[in-house]
PDB file of C-alpha atoms in Angstrom:
ATOM      1  CA  MET J   1      89.994  98.024  96.946  1.00  0.00           C
ATOM      2  CA  ARG J   2      92.523 100.163  98.639  1.00  0.00           C
ATOM      3  CA  GLY J   3      96.281  99.467  98.740  1.00  0.00           C
ATOM      4  CA  ARG J   4      99.512 100.992  99.962  1.00  0.00           C
ATOM      5  CA  GLN J   5     102.019 102.176  97.382  1.00  0.00           C
ATOM      6  CA  VAL J   6     105.583 100.959  97.887  1.00  0.00           C
ATOM      7  CA  ARG J   7     108.496 101.964  95.696  1.00  0.00           C
ATOM      8  CA  VAL J   8     111.051  98.971  95.442  1.00  0.00           C
ATOM      9  CA  THR J   9     114.001  98.500  93.320  1.00  0.00           C
ATOM     10  CA  ILE J  10     114.851  94.971  92.373  1.00  0.00           C
ATOM     11  CA  SER J  11     118.163  93.866  91.129  1.00  0.00           C
ATOM     12  CA  HIS J  12     118.410  90.604  89.262  1.00  0.00           C
ATOM     13  CA  THR J  13     121.573  88.447  89.821  1.00  0.00           C
ATOM     14  CA  SER J  14     121.757  87.698  86.008  1.00  0.00           C
ATOM     15  CA  ASP J  15     122.976  91.303  85.322  1.00  0.00           C
ATOM     16  CA  THR J  16     124.460  94.144  87.287  1.00  0.00           C
ATOM     17  CA  SER J  17     121.971  96.730  86.547  1.00  0.00           C
ATOM     18  CA  SER J  18     118.638  97.009  88.637  1.00  0.00           C
ATOM     19  CA  ALA J  19     115.210  96.542  87.075  1.00  0.00           C
ATOM     20  CA  SER J  20     113.224  99.613  86.378  1.00  0.00           C
ATOM     21  CA  VAL J  21     111.527 100.977  89.484  1.00  0.00           C
ATOM     22  CA  ARG J  22     107.693 100.625  89.367  1.00  0.00           C
ATOM     23  CA  ASP J  23     105.143 101.528  92.014  1.00  0.00           C
ATOM     24  CA  TYR J  24     103.502  98.450  93.427  1.00  0.00           C
ATOM     25  CA  LYS J  25     100.387  98.434  95.647  1.00  0.00           C
ATOM     26  CA  PHE J  26      99.684  96.009  98.408  1.00  0.00           C
ATOM     27  CA  ALA J  27      96.049  95.356  99.326  1.00  0.00           C
ATOM     28  CA  ASP J  28      94.942  95.691 102.943  1.00  0.00           C
ATOM     29  CA  TYR J  29      94.246  91.973 102.744  1.00  0.00           C
ATOM     30  CA  PHE J  30      97.805  91.284 101.873  1.00  0.00           C
ATOM     31  CA  GLU J  31      99.211  93.540 104.544  1.00  0.00           C
ATOM     32  CA  ARG J  32      96.846  92.313 107.403  1.00  0.00           C
ATOM     33  CA  LYS J  33      96.160  88.783 106.564  1.00  0.00           C
ATOM     34  CA  VAL J  34      98.718  87.355 104.265  1.00  0.00           C
ATOM     35  CA  LEU J  35     101.774  88.647 105.937  1.00  0.00           C
ATOM     36  CA  GLN J  36     100.386  87.802 109.331  1.00  0.00           C
ATOM     37  CA  LYS J  37      99.717  84.212 108.279  1.00  0.00           C
ATOM     38  CA  ARG J  38     103.047  83.797 106.382  1.00  0.00           C
ATOM     39  CA  PRO J  39     105.486  86.133 108.024  1.00  0.00           C
ATOM     40  CA  TYR J  40     108.420  84.558 106.100  1.00  0.00           C
ATOM     41  CA  LEU J  41     107.167  86.096 102.826  1.00  0.00           C
ATOM     42  CA  ARG J  42     108.906  89.276 101.617  1.00  0.00           C
ATOM     43  CA  LYS J  43     107.395  91.868  99.403  1.00  0.00           C
ATOM     44  CA  GLU J  44     110.484  91.930  97.282  1.00  0.00           C
ATOM     45  CA  TRP J  45     109.979  88.181  96.362  1.00  0.00           C
ATOM     46  CA  CYS J  46     106.368  89.037  95.341  1.00  0.00           C
ATOM     47  CA  ILE J  47     107.556  91.879  93.039  1.00  0.00           C
ATOM     48  CA  ALA J  48     110.290  89.689  91.599  1.00  0.00           C
ATOM     49  CA  VAL J  49     107.758  87.021  90.731  1.00  0.00           C
ATOM     50  CA  VAL J  50     105.531  89.573  88.915  1.00  0.00           C
ATOM     51  CA  GLU J  51     108.449  91.108  86.988  1.00  0.00           C
ATOM     52  CA  ARG J  52     109.951  87.730  85.898  1.00  0.00           C
ATOM     53  CA  PRO J  53     107.526  84.883  86.098  1.00  0.00           C
ATOM     54  CA  THR J  54     108.180  81.456  84.912  1.00  0.00           C
ATOM     55  CA  ARG J  55     104.498  81.423  84.027  1.00  0.00           C
ATOM     56  CA  SER J  56     101.511  83.806  84.212  1.00  0.00           C
ATOM     57  CA  GLU J  57      97.913  83.693  83.356  1.00  0.00           C
ATOM     58  CA  PRO J  58      94.700  85.496  83.833  1.00  0.00           C
ATOM     59  CA  GLN J  59      92.593  84.110  86.749  1.00  0.00           C
ATOM     60  CA  GLY J  60      89.249  84.913  85.221  1.00  0.00           C
ATOM     61  CA  ASP J  61      87.951  87.353  87.924  1.00  0.00           C
ATOM     62  CA  SER J  62      89.955  90.425  86.904  1.00  0.00           C
ATOM     63  CA  ARG J  63      92.999  89.024  88.551  1.00  0.00           C
ATOM     64  CA  CYS J  64      96.285  87.516  87.262  1.00  0.00           C
ATOM     65  CA  ARG J  65      98.414  84.769  88.618  1.00  0.00           C
ATOM     66  CA  PHE J  66     102.285  84.634  88.430  1.00  0.00           C
ATOM     67  CA  TRP J  67     104.654  81.830  89.459  1.00  0.00           C
ATOM     68  CA  ALA J  68     108.444  81.758  89.829  1.00  0.00           C
ATOM     69  CA  PRO J  69     110.941  79.835  92.029  1.00  0.00           C
ATOM     70  CA  ILE J  70     112.373  81.537  95.100  1.00  0.00           C
ATOM     71  CA  PRO J  71     115.771  80.420  96.111  1.00  0.00           C
ATOM     72  CA  GLU J  72     115.168  81.378  99.748  1.00  0.00           C
ATOM     73  CA  LEU J  73     112.188  79.125  99.704  1.00  0.00           C
ATOM     74  CA  GLY J  74     114.359  76.164  98.779  1.00  0.00           C
ATOM     75  CA  GLY J  75     113.491  76.690  95.151  1.00  0.00           C
ATOM     76  CA  ARG J  76     109.756  76.261  95.737  1.00  0.00           C
ATOM     77  CA  TYR J  77     107.487  78.193  93.469  1.00  0.00           C
ATOM     78  CA  LEU J  78     105.709  81.227  94.854  1.00  0.00           C
ATOM     79  CA  ARG J  79     102.324  82.086  93.446  1.00  0.00           C
ATOM     80  CA  VAL J  80     101.457  85.795  93.377  1.00  0.00           C
ATOM     81  CA  ILE J  81      97.861  86.992  92.704  1.00  0.00           C
ATOM     82  CA  THR J  82      97.409  90.667  91.391  1.00  0.00           C
ATOM     83  CA  LEU J  83      94.654  92.606  90.201  1.00  0.00           C
ATOM     84  CA  ALA J  84      94.208  93.049  86.386  1.00  0.00           C
ATOM     85  CA  ASP J  85      96.606  96.195  86.662  1.00  0.00           C
ATOM     86  CA  LYS J  86      99.433  93.763  87.613  1.00  0.00           C
ATOM     87  CA  VAL J  87     100.756  96.157  90.170  1.00  0.00           C
ATOM     88  CA  THR J  88      98.273  95.598  93.025  1.00  0.00           C
ATOM     89  CA  ILE J  89      99.303  92.487  94.966  1.00  0.00           C
ATOM     90  CA  LEU J  90      96.495  90.604  96.605  1.00  0.00           C
ATOM     91  CA  ASN J  91      97.855  87.312  97.809  1.00  0.00           C
ATOM     92  CA  ALA J  92     101.088  85.129  97.668  1.00  0.00           C
ATOM     93  CA  PHE J  93     101.757  81.676  98.889  1.00  0.00           C
ATOM     94  CA  PRO J  94     104.256  78.688  98.017  1.00  0.00           C
ATOM     95  CA  ASP J  95     102.343  76.724  95.500  1.00  0.00           C
ATOM     96  CA  ARG J  96     103.011  73.026  96.231  1.00  0.00           C
ATOM     97  CA  GLY J  97     101.201  71.834  93.285  1.00  0.00           C
ATOM     98  CA  PHE J  98     102.886  73.924  90.596  1.00  0.00           C
ATOM     99  CA  LYS J  99     104.497  72.089  87.828  1.00  0.00           C
ATOM    100  CA  PRO J 100     106.689  74.199  85.500  1.00  0.00           C
TER     101      PRO J 100
END
């Protein structure tokens, strides 16, 4: 699966230093379908969820799931799906059924 590399610096409000810079890839599906269907989503939110999840777990098909609340979404939890490498983002959506 091909993806685009994007270098993003995320700063967390809990401290004044920025998180380490990592290369993240966004699958073509994410770029063409997910962002088109959900134009309100931000790549920075997806990266923040992967870097500081409330919960994460393997999905069972060489993918991983991550959840974290996003203040800009009214505190709703965003679920982000990555490949097993945890840097290739495949999908993201507000998860209405997530219970912390």
